[in-house]
mmCIF file of C-alpha atoms in Angstrom:
data_model
loop_
_atom_site.group_PDB
_atom_site.id
_atom_site.type_symbol
_atom_site.label_atom_id
_atom_site.label_comp_id
_atom_site.label_asym_id
_atom_site.label_seq_id
_atom_site.Cartn_x
_atom_site.Cartn_y
_atom_site.Cartn_z
ATOM 1 C CA MET A 1 108.647 127.109 120.565
ATOM 2 C CA ILE A 2 110.614 128.245 117.043
ATOM 3 C CA ASN A 3 108.623 128.364 113.962
ATOM 4 C CA ILE A 4 109.970 125.905 111.827
ATOM 5 C CA SER A 5 107.936 126.674 108.722
ATOM 6 C CA ASN A 6 104.335 127.856 108.365
ATOM 7 C CA ALA A 7 103.467 125.326 105.533
ATOM 8 C CA LEU A 8 104.371 123.045 108.123
ATOM 9 C CA ASP A 9 102.268 124.689 110.596
ATOM 10 C CA ASN A 10 99.036 125.085 108.603
ATOM 11 C CA LEU A 11 99.741 121.293 107.280
ATOM 12 C CA VAL A 12 99.799 120.204 111.490
ATOM 13 C CA ASP A 13 96.229 122.726 112.023
ATOM 14 C CA GLU A 14 94.850 120.589 108.955
ATOM 15 C CA PHE A 15 95.660 117.343 109.979
ATOM 16 C CA SER A 16 94.676 118.163 113.456
ATOM 17 C CA LYS A 17 90.863 119.165 112.457
ATOM 18 C CA LEU A 18 90.273 115.346 111.273
ATOM 19 C CA PRO A 19 88.295 113.736 114.240
ATOM 20 C CA GLN A 20 90.567 111.777 116.274
ATOM 21 C CA ILE A 21 93.915 113.038 115.484
ATOM 22 C CA GLY A 22 95.692 115.285 118.018
ATOM 23 C CA ARG A 23 98.584 117.536 117.637
ATOM 24 C CA LYS A 24 101.114 115.171 117.892
ATOM 25 C CA THR A 25 99.667 112.363 115.507
ATOM 26 C CA ALA A 26 99.304 115.483 113.481
ATOM 27 C CA MET A 27 102.515 116.218 113.602
ATOM 28 C CA ARG A 28 103.737 112.861 112.535
ATOM 29 C CA LEU A 29 101.121 112.834 109.699
ATOM 30 C CA ALA A 30 102.859 115.888 108.735
ATOM 31 C CA MET A 31 106.212 115.196 108.590
ATOM 32 C CA HIS A 32 105.594 112.012 106.927
ATOM 33 C CA ILE A 33 103.886 114.037 104.349
ATOM 34 C CA THR A 34 107.421 115.829 103.934
ATOM 35 C CA ARG A 35 109.203 112.757 103.225
ATOM 36 C CA GLN A 36 106.849 111.496 100.292
ATOM 37 C CA PRO A 37 107.593 112.377 97.026
ATOM 38 C CA ARG A 38 106.068 115.486 95.091
ATOM 39 C CA GLN A 39 103.575 113.352 92.925
ATOM 40 C CA ASP A 40 102.516 111.333 95.846
ATOM 41 C CA VAL A 41 101.583 114.534 97.817
ATOM 42 C CA GLU A 42 99.469 116.116 94.605
ATOM 43 C CA ARG A 43 97.900 112.767 93.949
ATOM 44 C CA PHE A 44 96.351 113.011 98.079
ATOM 45 C CA SER A 45 95.605 116.736 97.354
ATOM 46 C CA ARG A 46 94.086 116.256 94.110
ATOM 47 C CA ALA A 47 92.307 113.010 95.966
ATOM 48 C CA LEU A 48 90.792 115.238 98.461
ATOM 49 C CA THR A 49 89.258 118.751 95.870
ATOM 50 C CA GLU A 50 87.897 115.450 93.744
ATOM 51 C CA ILE A 51 85.661 114.355 96.694
ATOM 52 C CA LYS A 52 84.229 118.072 96.493
ATOM 53 C CA ASP A 53 83.608 117.994 92.927
ATOM 54 C CA ARG A 54 82.059 114.665 92.029
ATOM 55 C CA LEU A 55 80.392 113.509 95.191
ATOM 56 C CA ARG A 56 76.581 114.102 95.520
ATOM 57 C CA PHE A 57 74.158 113.034 97.008
ATOM 58 C CA CYS A 58 71.686 109.835 95.004
ATOM 59 C CA SER A 59 68.402 111.680 94.314
ATOM 60 C CA VAL A 60 66.386 108.527 95.408
ATOM 61 C CA CYS A 61 68.293 107.464 98.684
ATOM 62 C CA CYS A 62 70.693 110.264 99.488
ATOM 63 C CA ASN A 63 73.422 108.042 99.849
ATOM 64 C CA ILE A 64 76.827 109.783 98.530
ATOM 65 C CA THR A 65 77.390 108.996 94.743
ATOM 66 C CA GLU A 66 78.708 110.124 91.896
ATOM 67 C CA ASP A 67 76.027 110.065 90.158
ATOM 68 C CA GLU A 68 72.168 111.542 89.899
ATOM 69 C CA VAL A 69 71.094 108.100 91.327
ATOM 70 C CA CYS A 70 73.658 106.016 93.325
ATOM 71 C CA ASN A 71 74.324 101.693 91.949
ATOM 72 C CA ILE A 72 72.553 100.247 94.695
ATOM 73 C CA CYS A 73 69.458 102.329 93.513
ATOM 74 C CA ARG A 74 69.821 101.745 90.015
ATOM 75 C CA ALA A 75 70.845 97.775 90.812
ATOM 76 C CA VAL A 76 67.752 95.731 89.345
ATOM 77 C CA SER A 77 69.152 92.680 91.751
ATOM 78 C CA ARG A 78 67.995 94.588 94.408
ATOM 79 C CA LYS A 79 64.682 94.560 95.898
ATOM 80 C CA PRO A 80 62.896 97.828 95.887
ATOM 81 C CA GLY A 81 60.124 96.300 98.468
ATOM 82 C CA ILE A 82 62.797 96.648 101.491
ATOM 83 C CA ILE A 83 64.734 99.942 102.623
ATOM 84 C CA CYS A 84 66.759 99.937 105.231
ATOM 85 C CA VAL A 85 67.105 103.076 107.139
ATOM 86 C CA VAL A 86 70.659 104.309 108.294
ATOM 87 C CA GLU A 87 72.037 107.078 109.957
ATOM 88 C CA GLU A 88 74.994 107.592 107.915
ATOM 89 C CA PRO A 89 76.819 106.258 104.300
ATOM 90 C CA GLN A 90 79.757 104.694 106.535
ATOM 91 C CA ASP A 91 76.130 102.478 107.963
ATOM 92 C CA VAL A 92 75.703 101.315 104.381
ATOM 93 C CA PHE A 93 79.464 100.093 103.744
ATOM 94 C CA ALA A 94 79.328 98.242 107.163
ATOM 95 C CA ILE A 95 75.766 96.298 106.004
ATOM 96 C CA GLU A 96 77.171 95.478 102.321
ATOM 97 C CA LYS A 97 79.892 94.039 104.359
ATOM 98 C CA THR A 98 77.751 91.453 105.745
ATOM 99 C CA ASN A 99 76.584 90.699 102.013
ATOM 100 C CA GLU A 100 72.852 89.762 103.893
ATOM 101 C CA PHE A 101 70.951 92.578 102.806
ATOM 102 C CA LYS A 102 69.764 92.890 99.075
ATOM 103 C CA GLY A 103 66.914 95.548 99.188
ATOM 104 C CA LYS A 104 67.775 98.970 98.972
ATOM 105 C CA TYR A 105 68.553 102.107 101.612
ATOM 106 C CA HIS A 106 67.379 105.558 103.106
ATOM 107 C CA VAL A 107 70.478 107.415 104.440
ATOM 108 C CA LEU A 108 69.223 110.141 107.047
ATOM 109 C CA HIS A 109 72.640 112.009 107.406
ATOM 110 C CA GLY A 110 72.253 112.305 111.005
ATOM 111 C CA ILE A 111 69.948 111.240 114.196
ATOM 112 C CA ILE A 112 67.269 113.070 115.672
ATOM 113 C CA SER A 113 69.182 115.176 119.002
ATOM 114 C CA PRO A 114 67.404 117.816 120.723
ATOM 115 C CA LEU A 115 70.362 118.354 123.165
ATOM 116 C CA ASP A 116 72.379 119.043 119.913
ATOM 117 C CA GLY A 117 69.309 121.063 118.366
ATOM 118 C CA ILE A 118 68.929 118.336 115.402
ATOM 119 C CA GLY A 119 65.340 118.049 115.011
ATOM 120 C CA PRO A 120 63.257 115.885 111.829
ATOM 121 C CA ASN A 121 63.758 118.716 109.579
ATOM 122 C CA ASP A 122 67.320 118.697 110.070
ATOM 123 C CA ILE A 123 68.088 115.257 108.792
ATOM 124 C CA ARG A 124 66.711 113.453 105.245
ATOM 125 C CA ILE A 125 62.869 112.252 106.430
ATOM 126 C CA LYS A 126 61.131 114.382 104.134
ATOM 127 C CA GLU A 127 62.836 112.648 101.016
ATOM 128 C CA LEU A 128 61.806 109.561 102.930
ATOM 129 C CA LEU A 129 58.252 110.250 103.124
ATOM 130 C CA ASP A 130 58.407 111.343 99.474
ATOM 131 C CA ARG A 131 59.419 108.124 98.489
ATOM 132 C CA LEU A 132 57.400 106.048 100.575
ATOM 133 C CA GLY A 133 54.443 107.720 99.325
ATOM 134 C CA ARG A 134 55.453 107.622 95.542
ATOM 135 C CA ASN A 135 52.466 105.381 93.827
ATOM 136 C CA ASP A 136 54.885 103.616 91.464
ATOM 137 C CA GLU A 137 55.310 99.805 90.827
ATOM 138 C CA ASN A 138 57.616 99.812 93.451
ATOM 139 C CA LYS A 139 55.865 99.563 96.499
ATOM 140 C CA VAL A 140 57.456 99.340 100.059
ATOM 141 C CA GLU A 141 56.588 96.447 102.126
ATOM 142 C CA GLU A 142 59.097 96.468 104.926
ATOM 143 C CA LEU A 143 61.394 99.590 106.425
ATOM 144 C CA ILE A 144 64.230 98.139 108.445
ATOM 145 C CA LEU A 145 65.386 100.579 110.806
ATOM 146 C CA ALA A 146 69.013 99.993 111.204
ATOM 147 C CA LEU A 147 69.951 102.695 113.650
ATOM 148 C CA ASN A 148 72.279 103.101 116.703
ATOM 149 C CA PRO A 149 70.898 101.878 119.808
ATOM 150 C CA THR A 150 71.492 104.445 121.333
ATOM 151 C CA VAL A 151 69.090 107.482 122.626
ATOM 152 C CA GLU A 152 68.946 109.447 119.997
ATOM 153 C CA GLY A 153 68.614 106.483 118.007
ATOM 154 C CA GLU A 154 65.723 105.499 120.165
ATOM 155 C CA THR A 155 64.210 108.898 119.706
ATOM 156 C CA THR A 156 64.935 108.669 115.820
ATOM 157 C CA ILE A 157 63.047 105.274 116.014
ATOM 158 C CA LEU A 158 60.197 106.433 117.902
ATOM 159 C CA TYR A 159 59.529 109.593 116.041
ATOM 160 C CA LEU A 160 59.798 107.799 112.128
ATOM 161 C CA SER A 161 57.249 104.540 113.663
ATOM 162 C CA LYS A 162 54.848 107.207 114.931
ATOM 163 C CA LEU A 163 55.249 109.366 111.496
ATOM 164 C CA LEU A 164 54.938 106.474 109.321
ATOM 165 C CA LYS A 165 52.083 104.572 110.697
ATOM 166 C CA PRO A 166 49.247 105.863 109.052
ATOM 167 C CA LEU A 167 51.190 104.405 105.593
ATOM 168 C CA GLU A 168 50.607 100.911 107.023
ATOM 169 C CA ILE A 169 54.319 99.855 105.856
ATOM 170 C CA LYS A 170 55.778 96.748 108.266
ATOM 171 C CA ILE A 171 58.524 98.718 110.417
ATOM 172 C CA THR A 172 61.195 96.438 112.089
ATOM 173 C CA ARG A 173 64.509 97.358 113.568
ATOM 174 C CA ILE A 174 67.647 95.021 114.026
ATOM 175 C CA ALA A 175 68.277 93.480 117.265
ATOM 176 C CA ARG A 176 69.736 94.591 120.459
ATOM 177 C CA GLY A 177 71.586 91.635 121.723
ATOM 178 C CA ILE A 178 75.029 90.207 122.446
ATOM 179 C CA PRO A 179 77.642 90.794 120.299
ATOM 180 C CA VAL A 180 79.210 87.480 118.397
ATOM 181 C CA GLY A 181 82.210 86.157 120.376
ATOM 182 C CA SER A 182 81.285 88.498 122.875
ATOM 183 C CA ASP A 183 80.694 87.236 126.726
ATOM 184 C CA LEU A 184 77.257 87.511 128.363
ATOM 185 C CA GLU A 185 79.052 88.085 131.790
ATOM 186 C CA PHE A 186 80.218 91.559 129.934
ATOM 187 C CA ALA A 187 76.906 92.447 128.731
ATOM 188 C CA ASP A 188 75.261 95.426 130.427
ATOM 189 C CA GLU A 189 72.018 94.982 131.910
ATOM 190 C CA VAL A 190 69.887 96.770 129.204
ATOM 191 C CA THR A 191 71.418 95.033 126.263
ATOM 192 C CA LEU A 192 71.048 91.264 128.359
ATOM 193 C CA ALA A 193 67.368 92.365 129.000
ATOM 194 C CA LYS A 194 66.749 93.385 125.084
ATOM 195 C CA ALA A 195 68.748 90.442 124.046
ATOM 196 C CA LEU A 196 65.949 88.233 126.112
ATOM 197 C CA GLU A 197 62.885 90.055 124.865
ATOM 198 C CA GLY A 198 64.305 89.484 121.734
ATOM 199 C CA ARG A 199 65.080 85.542 121.648
ATOM 200 C CA ILE A 200 64.097 83.554 118.780
ATOM 201 C CA LEU A 201 62.823 80.269 118.393
ATOM 202 C CA ILE A 202 65.998 77.437 117.207
ATOM 203 C CA MET B 1 81.190 95.305 98.156
ATOM 204 C CA ILE B 2 79.471 97.863 96.033
ATOM 205 C CA ASN B 3 81.286 100.779 94.524
ATOM 206 C CA ILE B 4 79.947 103.850 96.116
ATOM 207 C CA SER B 5 82.728 105.951 94.057
ATOM 208 C CA ASN B 6 86.020 106.303 92.889
ATOM 209 C CA ALA B 7 86.650 109.267 94.376
ATOM 210 C CA LEU B 8 85.683 108.499 97.370
ATOM 211 C CA ASP B 9 88.145 105.455 97.381
ATOM 212 C CA ASN B 10 90.812 107.024 96.012
ATOM 213 C CA LEU B 11 90.550 109.383 99.018
ATOM 214 C CA VAL B 12 90.559 106.203 101.497
ATOM 215 C CA ASP B 13 93.353 104.735 99.811
ATOM 216 C CA GLU B 14 95.181 108.286 100.411
ATOM 217 C CA PHE B 15 94.642 108.128 103.840
ATOM 218 C CA SER B 16 95.474 104.995 104.413
ATOM 219 C CA LYS B 17 98.967 105.249 103.168
ATOM 220 C CA LEU B 18 99.776 107.427 105.969
ATOM 221 C CA PRO B 19 101.431 105.802 109.003
ATOM 222 C CA GLN B 20 99.148 103.995 111.577
ATOM 223 C CA ILE B 21 95.968 104.625 109.576
ATOM 224 C CA GLY B 22 94.265 101.549 108.494
ATOM 225 C CA ARG B 23 91.193 101.223 106.107
ATOM 226 C CA LYS B 24 88.669 101.722 108.809
ATOM 227 C CA THR B 25 90.105 104.880 110.131
ATOM 228 C CA ALA B 26 90.832 106.096 106.777
ATOM 229 C CA MET B 27 87.123 105.467 105.863
ATOM 230 C CA ARG B 28 85.918 107.097 108.594
ATOM 231 C CA LEU B 29 88.634 110.176 107.759
ATOM 232 C CA ALA B 30 87.253 110.019 104.267
ATOM 233 C CA MET B 31 84.053 110.205 105.186
ATOM 234 C CA HIS B 32 84.131 113.288 107.173
ATOM 235 C CA ILE B 33 86.297 115.105 104.352
ATOM 236 C CA THR B 34 82.946 114.251 102.372
ATOM 237 C CA ARG B 35 80.752 116.252 105.353
ATOM 238 C CA GLN B 36 83.276 119.472 105.314
ATOM 239 C CA PRO B 37 82.875 122.689 103.167
ATOM 240 C CA ARG B 38 84.443 122.832 99.596
ATOM 241 C CA GLN B 39 86.759 125.865 101.007
ATOM 242 C CA ASP B 40 88.004 123.520 103.794
ATOM 243 C CA VAL B 41 88.953 120.687 101.615
ATOM 244 C CA GLU B 42 90.622 122.963 99.454
ATOM 245 C CA ARG B 43 92.571 124.509 101.945
ATOM 246 C CA PHE B 44 93.702 121.003 103.363
ATOM 247 C CA SER B 45 94.745 120.185 99.948
ATOM 248 C CA ARG B 46 96.284 123.165 99.266
ATOM 249 C CA ALA B 47 98.428 122.659 102.675
ATOM 250 C CA LEU B 48 99.706 119.717 101.253
ATOM 251 C CA THR B 49 100.759 120.834 97.993
ATOM 252 C CA GLU B 50 102.427 123.972 99.619
ATOM 253 C CA ILE B 51 104.462 121.467 101.317
ATOM 254 C CA LYS B 52 105.929 120.589 98.766
ATOM 255 C CA ASP B 53 106.425 123.856 97.154
ATOM 256 C CA ARG B 54 108.254 125.373 100.090
ATOM 257 C CA LEU B 55 109.684 123.275 102.244
ATOM 258 C CA ARG B 56 113.502 122.391 101.414
ATOM 259 C CA PHE B 57 116.903 121.778 103.868
ATOM 260 C CA CYS B 58 118.545 124.008 105.543
ATOM 261 C CA SER B 59 121.994 124.371 103.734
ATOM 262 C CA VAL B 60 123.974 124.017 107.190
ATOM 263 C CA CYS B 61 121.963 122.021 109.339
ATOM 264 C CA CYS B 62 119.831 119.915 107.285
ATOM 265 C CA ASN B 63 116.443 120.583 109.392
ATOM 266 C CA ILE B 64 113.602 121.442 107.072
ATOM 267 C CA THR B 65 113.509 125.028 106.354
ATOM 268 C CA GLU B 66 111.252 127.444 103.933
ATOM 269 C CA ASP B 67 114.285 129.440 103.657
ATOM 270 C CA GLU B 68 118.125 128.561 102.496
ATOM 271 C CA VAL B 69 119.305 128.961 106.113
ATOM 272 C CA CYS B 70 117.208 127.852 109.035
ATOM 273 C CA ASN B 71 115.528 130.054 112.104
ATOM 274 C CA ILE B 72 118.007 128.290 114.503
ATOM 275 C CA CYS B 73 121.244 128.521 112.290
ATOM 276 C CA ARG B 74 120.418 132.365 111.895
ATOM 277 C CA ALA B 75 119.782 132.961 115.524
ATOM 278 C CA VAL B 76 122.366 134.847 116.817
ATOM 279 C CA SER B 77 120.992 134.025 120.493
ATOM 280 C CA ARG B 78 122.223 130.272 120.224
ATOM 281 C CA LYS B 79 125.656 129.210 120.805
ATOM 282 C CA PRO B 80 127.111 128.034 117.488
ATOM 283 C CA GLY B 81 129.700 125.548 119.387
ATOM 284 C CA ILE B 82 127.467 123.297 120.426
ATOM 285 C CA ILE B 83 125.775 121.369 118.005
ATOM 286 C CA CYS B 84 122.791 118.458 118.730
ATOM 287 C CA VAL B 85 122.657 115.723 116.135
ATOM 288 C CA VAL B 86 119.538 114.287 115.760
ATOM 289 C CA GLU B 87 117.775 111.527 113.528
ATOM 290 C CA GLU B 88 114.793 113.433 112.228
ATOM 291 C CA PRO B 89 113.404 116.859 112.382
ATOM 292 C CA GLN B 90 110.651 115.930 115.066
ATOM 293 C CA ASP B 91 113.322 115.023 117.694
ATOM 294 C CA VAL B 92 114.518 119.011 117.013
ATOM 295 C CA PHE B 93 110.691 120.026 117.954
ATOM 296 C CA ALA B 94 110.841 117.286 120.793
ATOM 297 C CA ILE B 95 114.745 118.995 122.425
ATOM 298 C CA GLU B 96 113.095 122.354 121.359
ATOM 299 C CA LYS B 97 110.311 122.048 123.735
ATOM 300 C CA THR B 98 112.520 121.331 126.759
ATOM 301 C CA ASN B 99 113.900 124.897 126.584
ATOM 302 C CA GLU B 100 116.846 123.728 127.763
ATOM 303 C CA PHE B 101 118.938 123.332 124.888
ATOM 304 C CA LYS B 102 120.430 126.822 123.646
ATOM 305 C CA GLY B 103 122.970 125.171 120.783
ATOM 306 C CA LYS B 104 122.191 124.205 117.405
ATOM 307 C CA TYR B 105 121.079 121.407 115.360
ATOM 308 C CA HIS B 106 122.134 118.806 112.596
ATOM 309 C CA VAL B 107 119.532 116.657 111.753
ATOM 310 C CA LEU B 108 120.745 113.127 110.087
ATOM 311 C CA HIS B 109 117.470 112.593 108.143
ATOM 312 C CA GLY B 110 117.964 108.460 109.436
ATOM 313 C CA ILE B 111 120.222 106.125 111.207
ATOM 314 C CA ILE B 112 122.659 103.674 110.201
ATOM 315 C CA SER B 113 120.903 100.223 109.906
ATOM 316 C CA PRO B 114 122.683 97.687 108.002
ATOM 317 C CA LEU B 115 119.778 95.649 108.393
ATOM 318 C CA ASP B 116 117.426 98.042 105.708
ATOM 319 C CA GLY B 117 120.610 98.823 103.847
ATOM 320 C CA ILE B 118 120.992 102.167 105.217
ATOM 321 C CA GLY B 119 124.649 102.976 105.310
ATOM 322 C CA PRO B 120 126.774 106.322 106.558
ATOM 323 C CA ASN B 121 126.169 107.580 102.801
ATOM 324 C CA ASP B 122 122.462 107.214 103.404
ATOM 325 C CA ILE B 123 122.339 109.949 105.833
ATOM 326 C CA ARG B 124 123.273 113.714 106.245
ATOM 327 C CA ILE B 125 126.802 112.589 107.765
ATOM 328 C CA LYS B 126 128.936 114.192 105.229
ATOM 329 C CA GLU B 127 127.260 117.646 105.739
ATOM 330 C CA LEU B 128 128.019 117.014 109.589
ATOM 331 C CA LEU B 129 131.799 116.530 108.927
ATOM 332 C CA ASP B 130 132.154 119.667 106.090
ATOM 333 C CA ARG B 131 130.628 121.750 108.818
ATOM 334 C CA LEU B 132 132.921 120.274 111.431
ATOM 335 C CA GLY B 133 135.793 120.676 109.398
ATOM 336 C CA ARG B 134 134.919 124.591 108.450
ATOM 337 C CA ASN B 135 137.350 126.489 110.036
ATOM 338 C CA ASP B 136 135.464 129.790 110.272
ATOM 339 C CA GLU B 137 134.831 132.032 113.998
ATOM 340 C CA ASN B 138 131.939 129.304 115.048
ATOM 341 C CA LYS B 139 134.636 126.366 116.130
ATOM 342 C CA VAL B 140 132.486 123.559 117.332
ATOM 343 C CA GLU B 141 133.479 122.707 120.802
ATOM 344 C CA GLU B 142 130.838 119.688 121.751
ATOM 345 C CA LEU B 143 128.446 117.833 119.572
ATOM 346 C CA ILE B 144 125.838 115.988 121.453
ATOM 347 C CA LEU B 145 124.790 113.126 120.000
ATOM 348 C CA ALA B 146 121.070 112.910 120.824
ATOM 349 C CA LEU B 147 119.990 109.729 119.095
ATOM 350 C CA ASN B 148 117.326 107.298 120.014
ATOM 351 C CA PRO B 149 119.299 104.295 122.415
ATOM 352 C CA THR B 150 118.332 101.153 119.642
ATOM 353 C CA VAL B 151 120.671 99.197 117.932
ATOM 354 C CA GLU B 152 120.515 101.174 114.937
ATOM 355 C CA GLY B 153 121.188 104.539 117.359
ATOM 356 C CA GLU B 154 124.434 102.416 119.208
ATOM 357 C CA THR B 155 125.657 101.645 116.117
ATOM 358 C CA THR B 156 125.457 105.426 114.364
ATOM 359 C CA ILE B 157 126.893 106.672 117.590
ATOM 360 C CA LEU B 158 129.776 103.985 117.656
ATOM 361 C CA TYR B 159 130.430 105.468 113.604
ATOM 362 C CA LEU B 160 129.878 108.750 114.617
ATOM 363 C CA SER B 161 132.777 108.781 117.569
ATOM 364 C CA LYS B 162 135.414 106.467 115.859
ATOM 365 C CA LEU B 163 134.997 109.143 112.571
ATOM 366 C CA LEU B 164 135.049 112.505 114.452
ATOM 367 C CA LYS B 165 138.105 111.220 116.432
ATOM 368 C CA PRO B 166 140.221 112.886 115.056
ATOM 369 C CA LEU B 167 138.750 116.098 114.744
ATOM 370 C CA GLU B 168 139.365 116.321 118.784
ATOM 371 C CA ILE B 169 135.837 117.802 118.952
ATOM 372 C CA LYS B 170 134.146 116.693 122.690
ATOM 373 C CA ILE B 171 131.268 114.130 122.010
ATOM 374 C CA THR B 172 128.747 113.472 124.248
ATOM 375 C CA ARG B 173 125.723 111.420 124.366
ATOM 376 C CA ILE B 174 122.188 112.071 126.399
ATOM 377 C CA ALA B 175 121.430 109.966 129.065
ATOM 378 C CA ARG B 176 119.817 106.541 129.335
ATOM 379 C CA GLY B 177 118.033 106.072 132.464
ATOM 380 C CA ILE B 178 114.812 105.582 134.026
ATOM 381 C CA PRO B 179 112.212 107.822 132.281
ATOM 382 C CA VAL B 180 110.577 110.733 135.399
ATOM 383 C CA GLY B 181 107.423 109.558 136.756
ATOM 384 C CA SER B 182 108.303 105.901 135.903
ATOM 385 C CA ASP B 183 109.081 103.367 138.309
ATOM 386 C CA LEU B 184 112.621 101.404 139.071
ATOM 387 C CA GLU B 185 110.662 98.080 139.081
ATOM 388 C CA PHE B 186 109.405 98.230 135.630
ATOM 389 C CA ALA B 187 112.868 99.579 134.070
ATOM 390 C CA ASP B 188 113.938 96.843 131.807
ATOM 391 C CA GLU B 189 118.049 95.732 133.245
ATOM 392 C CA VAL B 190 119.589 97.192 130.792
ATOM 393 C CA THR B 191 118.002 100.622 131.420
ATOM 394 C CA LEU B 192 118.785 100.474 135.119
ATOM 395 C CA ALA B 193 122.269 99.238 134.266
ATOM 396 C CA LYS B 194 122.843 102.481 132.203
ATOM 397 C CA ALA B 195 120.866 104.651 134.678
ATOM 398 C CA LEU B 196 123.562 103.269 137.574
ATOM 399 C CA GLU B 197 126.400 104.060 135.319
ATOM 400 C CA GLY B 198 125.150 107.486 134.256
ATOM 401 C CA ARG B 199 124.685 108.507 137.900
ATOM 402 C CA ILE B 200 125.704 111.812 138.853
ATOM 403 C CA LEU B 201 126.333 113.923 142.093
ATOM 404 C CA ILE B 202 124.027 115.750 144.331
#
């Protein structure tokens, strides 16, 4: 293969490091960049470094933010007594989109996964404990574990529920069941069993 | 939707401007970036601007290159008498991968498309004419039109063949037919007709 340009090869390499971007897509994206006006490319380039310059972790909930304490943690309109524990910042966006949750969050930045060598100390569990242990006016009444219903998610839920038992906080987990718009017949048996188990009175 | 960070929103915007990257994918990519070490993100950022600093168009074939004249145009091992005309730089990569073509290229950077307002003067046809008209030792004997067999491709082929007729250069086009590994039964009738028409002696 003839070498057209090292700069182009570098950019293709960088694009193909992104998740789910293969060499062919990376090449298409890089070619798209070559056709863009210089100022647009520079804006993209700046947006990348600014992420590193500006983003930090909220000192309360560990979500990403540009401030010492994030917007959600500072919002007086949100109930401080309910904390929803999620794996990643994306999950906060997903739950916010429902417009159904008015409490606060805690972002673990990972999930316990012994096979990947990720233990309880590798994720933000200590920060959660510190937060729950604080005896201020914002006593936590309920902890919603909104973790993915995977083996790792279950492990983390089990670990957290044992760990937090002495604190006597109500701990809940989000329902496992049939996705809305889906079909019973295509649900796997574990999901269907959990949907039955989690049935609610109408 | 709560505003987490303007820097994050900006990066999501930039990613979603890329072709075939929607908001959800853009968000996933941006979140991936937030988790990368600073030096990796800076390398990506630099790779973007370097494309604009370093890439230019080859003064002979109009392909992208870092030099005044590209590697392929400078290569003495390649026959100067055969020029393969393609739409985009990606097509050069695609043909190079076959290892079957040992001539030179000409990149049009577009295709004649009246519906999109792209006429002959908007693509690099003038540069091709200049090149063919040059009376140097590298007389062009054959021009292979390797354009996509779409309406626009056909229009461009028709335009070029009429325009270049007075030059008395052999003009060919790449075969339309059944893709290797594919099935006759799934071919559309136009492709099949072209495959029949383009049959070769075995």
